[in-house]
Structure formats: C-alpha cells, structure tokens
Coordinates of C-alpha atoms in Angstrom, one line a residue:
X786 CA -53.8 -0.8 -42.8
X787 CA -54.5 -1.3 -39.2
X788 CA -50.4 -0.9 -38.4
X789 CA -49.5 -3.8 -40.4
X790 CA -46.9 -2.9 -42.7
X791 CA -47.1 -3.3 -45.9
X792 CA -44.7 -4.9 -48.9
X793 CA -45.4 -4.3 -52.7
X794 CA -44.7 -7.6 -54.1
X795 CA -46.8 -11.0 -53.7
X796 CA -44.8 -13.9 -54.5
X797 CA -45.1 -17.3 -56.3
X798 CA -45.6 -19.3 -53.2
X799 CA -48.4 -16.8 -52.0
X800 CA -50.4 -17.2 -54.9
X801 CA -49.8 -21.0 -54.5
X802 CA -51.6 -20.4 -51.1
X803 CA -54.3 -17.8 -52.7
X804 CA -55.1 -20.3 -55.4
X805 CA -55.6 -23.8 -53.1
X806 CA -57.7 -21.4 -50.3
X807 CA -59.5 -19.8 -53.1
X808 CA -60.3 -23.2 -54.9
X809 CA -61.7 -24.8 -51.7
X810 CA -63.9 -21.8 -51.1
X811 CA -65.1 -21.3 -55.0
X812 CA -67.7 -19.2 -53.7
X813 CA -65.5 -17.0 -52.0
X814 CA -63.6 -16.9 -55.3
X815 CA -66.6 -15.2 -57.5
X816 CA -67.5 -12.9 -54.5
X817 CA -71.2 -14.0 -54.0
X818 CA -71.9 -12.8 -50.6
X819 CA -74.8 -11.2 -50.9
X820 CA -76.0 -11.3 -47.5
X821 CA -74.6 -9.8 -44.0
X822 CA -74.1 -13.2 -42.9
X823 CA -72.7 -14.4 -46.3
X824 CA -70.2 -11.2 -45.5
X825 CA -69.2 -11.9 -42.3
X826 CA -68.6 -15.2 -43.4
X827 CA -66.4 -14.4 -45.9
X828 CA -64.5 -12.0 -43.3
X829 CA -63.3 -14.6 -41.4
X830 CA -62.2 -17.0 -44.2
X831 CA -60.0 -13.9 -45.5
X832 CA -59.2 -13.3 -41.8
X833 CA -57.9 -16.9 -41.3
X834 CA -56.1 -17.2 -44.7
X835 CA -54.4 -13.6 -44.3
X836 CA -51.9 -15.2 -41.6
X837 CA -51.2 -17.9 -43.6
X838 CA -50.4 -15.6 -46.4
X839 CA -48.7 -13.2 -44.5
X840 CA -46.2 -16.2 -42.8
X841 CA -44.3 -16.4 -46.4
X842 CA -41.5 -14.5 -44.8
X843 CA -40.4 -12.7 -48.1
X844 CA -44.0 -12.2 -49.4
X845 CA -46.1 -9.0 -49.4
X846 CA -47.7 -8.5 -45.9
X847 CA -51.3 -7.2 -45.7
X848 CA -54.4 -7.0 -43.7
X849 CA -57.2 -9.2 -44.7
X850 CA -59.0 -6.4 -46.4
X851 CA -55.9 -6.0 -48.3
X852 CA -56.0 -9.4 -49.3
X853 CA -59.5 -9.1 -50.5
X854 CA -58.5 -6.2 -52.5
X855 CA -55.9 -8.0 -53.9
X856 CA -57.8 -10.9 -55.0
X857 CA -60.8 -8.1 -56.3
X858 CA -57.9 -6.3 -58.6
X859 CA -56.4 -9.9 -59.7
X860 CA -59.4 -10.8 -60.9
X861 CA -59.8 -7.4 -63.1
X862 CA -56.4 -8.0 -64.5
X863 CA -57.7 -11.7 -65.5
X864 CA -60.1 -10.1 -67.3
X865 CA -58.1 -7.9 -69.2
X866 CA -55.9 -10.3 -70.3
X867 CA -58.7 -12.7 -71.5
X868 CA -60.4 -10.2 -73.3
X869 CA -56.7 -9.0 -75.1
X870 CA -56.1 -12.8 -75.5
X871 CA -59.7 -12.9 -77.4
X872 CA -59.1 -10.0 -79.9
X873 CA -55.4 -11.0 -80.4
X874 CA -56.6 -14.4 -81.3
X875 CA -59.5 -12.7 -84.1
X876 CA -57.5 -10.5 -85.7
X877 CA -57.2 -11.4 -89.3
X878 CA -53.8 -11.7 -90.8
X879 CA -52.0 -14.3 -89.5
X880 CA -48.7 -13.6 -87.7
X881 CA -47.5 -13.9 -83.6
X882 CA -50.0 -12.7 -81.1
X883 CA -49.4 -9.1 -79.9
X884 CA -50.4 -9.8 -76.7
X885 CA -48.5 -12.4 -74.0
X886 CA -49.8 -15.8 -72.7
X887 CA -50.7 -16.5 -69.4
X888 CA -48.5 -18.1 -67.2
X889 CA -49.1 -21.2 -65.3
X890 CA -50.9 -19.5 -61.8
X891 CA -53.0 -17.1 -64.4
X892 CA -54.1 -19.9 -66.3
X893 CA -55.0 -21.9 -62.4
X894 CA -56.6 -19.0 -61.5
X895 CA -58.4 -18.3 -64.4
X896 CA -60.1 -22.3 -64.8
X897 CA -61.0 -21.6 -61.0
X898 CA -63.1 -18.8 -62.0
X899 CA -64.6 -20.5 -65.0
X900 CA -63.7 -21.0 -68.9
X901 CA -66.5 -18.4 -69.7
X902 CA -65.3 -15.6 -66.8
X903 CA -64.7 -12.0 -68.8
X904 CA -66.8 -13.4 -72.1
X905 CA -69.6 -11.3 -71.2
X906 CA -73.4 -12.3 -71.8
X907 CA -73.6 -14.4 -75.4
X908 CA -76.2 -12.4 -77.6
X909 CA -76.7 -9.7 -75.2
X910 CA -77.3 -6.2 -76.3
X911 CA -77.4 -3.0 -75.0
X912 CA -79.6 -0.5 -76.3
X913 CA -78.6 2.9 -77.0
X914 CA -80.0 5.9 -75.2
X915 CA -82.9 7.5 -77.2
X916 CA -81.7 11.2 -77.9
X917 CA -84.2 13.8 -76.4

C-alpha cells in the first residue's frame, strides 16, 4: 500500500465522512466511470477524500485505492444483506426475522445507492445452456 500503514477497522465517524463525500459525488457512488477521463476523475476525488478519511486519528488508515476497495466490498456486503433481508421477509410462517436489520449508516448508504440496488432486473430471465 504504497508504505502507508494500514489499520483493520473503519470507524463510525469515517463512514460519516464516506457517506456525505459519497452522496455529493452519487456518480462516484455507483462506479460509472466508464471512460479514462471519467477514471482519472474519479482518482482524484478518492485521492482528495482519502486524507480526510485518513485524519480520523483512531480510524483505519489506507491509500486511496484502498479506500475504493473499501467502498467496492461495502457495497457487496449491502447487497447481501438486502437480498437476506428480501427472503427473510417471504418466508412463510410467521415468526422473527432470521436475519438482522440494518443499522442506521447501512440503511444511509443503502437509500444513496437507490431503493431498487441488489433487486436485480424485474422479469428478467436467464436462459439455460442448450445441452450438446
């Protein structure tokens, strides 16, 4: 990591700071930079908000590709706990959910991204592979 070191845990107050950069740059927040100069762009917004991040004294401490790579697998997680969420909620039976609720700064994150981010495509279907 470009001798930066590194700390494990990301606090509260970070993903405070993740969540208000990330909501003034929504199209950083769904990652479409499809073009070199939408990329480079992009660089330098994680660039400039990896100090700010990283001047949480008791925070996690990372490079700005670290950052983005944070933000990539906090996304992913999001989705696994929607989906989970989603099936918990069909299940027939009745009784408690097996599966926990979001917290505050998951439920922020997730409205940033959109109420319909991990529902996948409505009616689409996937064809299976002919057998040869």
């Amino acid at each position: 990591m470009s001798g930066i070191p590194s700390r494990r845990r990301v606090t509260y107050a970070q993903l405070e700071q993740l969540w208000e950069f990330l909501n003034r740059n929504r199209h950083i927040a769904t990652g479409f930079n499809k073009t070199a100069q939408a990329r480079e762009f992009s660089k330098r917004m994680w660039e400039e908000i990896t100090q700010t991040l990283n001047s949480h004294g008791d925070g996690a401490i990372k490079d700005w590709k670290g950052w983005c790579k944070y933000w990539n697998d906090y996304k992913s997680k999001l989705k696994k706990m929607t989906a989970a969420l989603r099936v918990s909620q069909q299940r027939t039976g009745g009784g408690p959910s097996q599966v926990r609720e979001m917290n505050e700064i998951e439920k922020k994150f997730l409205n940033l991204l959109g109420e319909d981010f991990g529902q996948g495509v409505p009616g689409a279907r996937v064809e299976p592979f002919e057998e040869v």
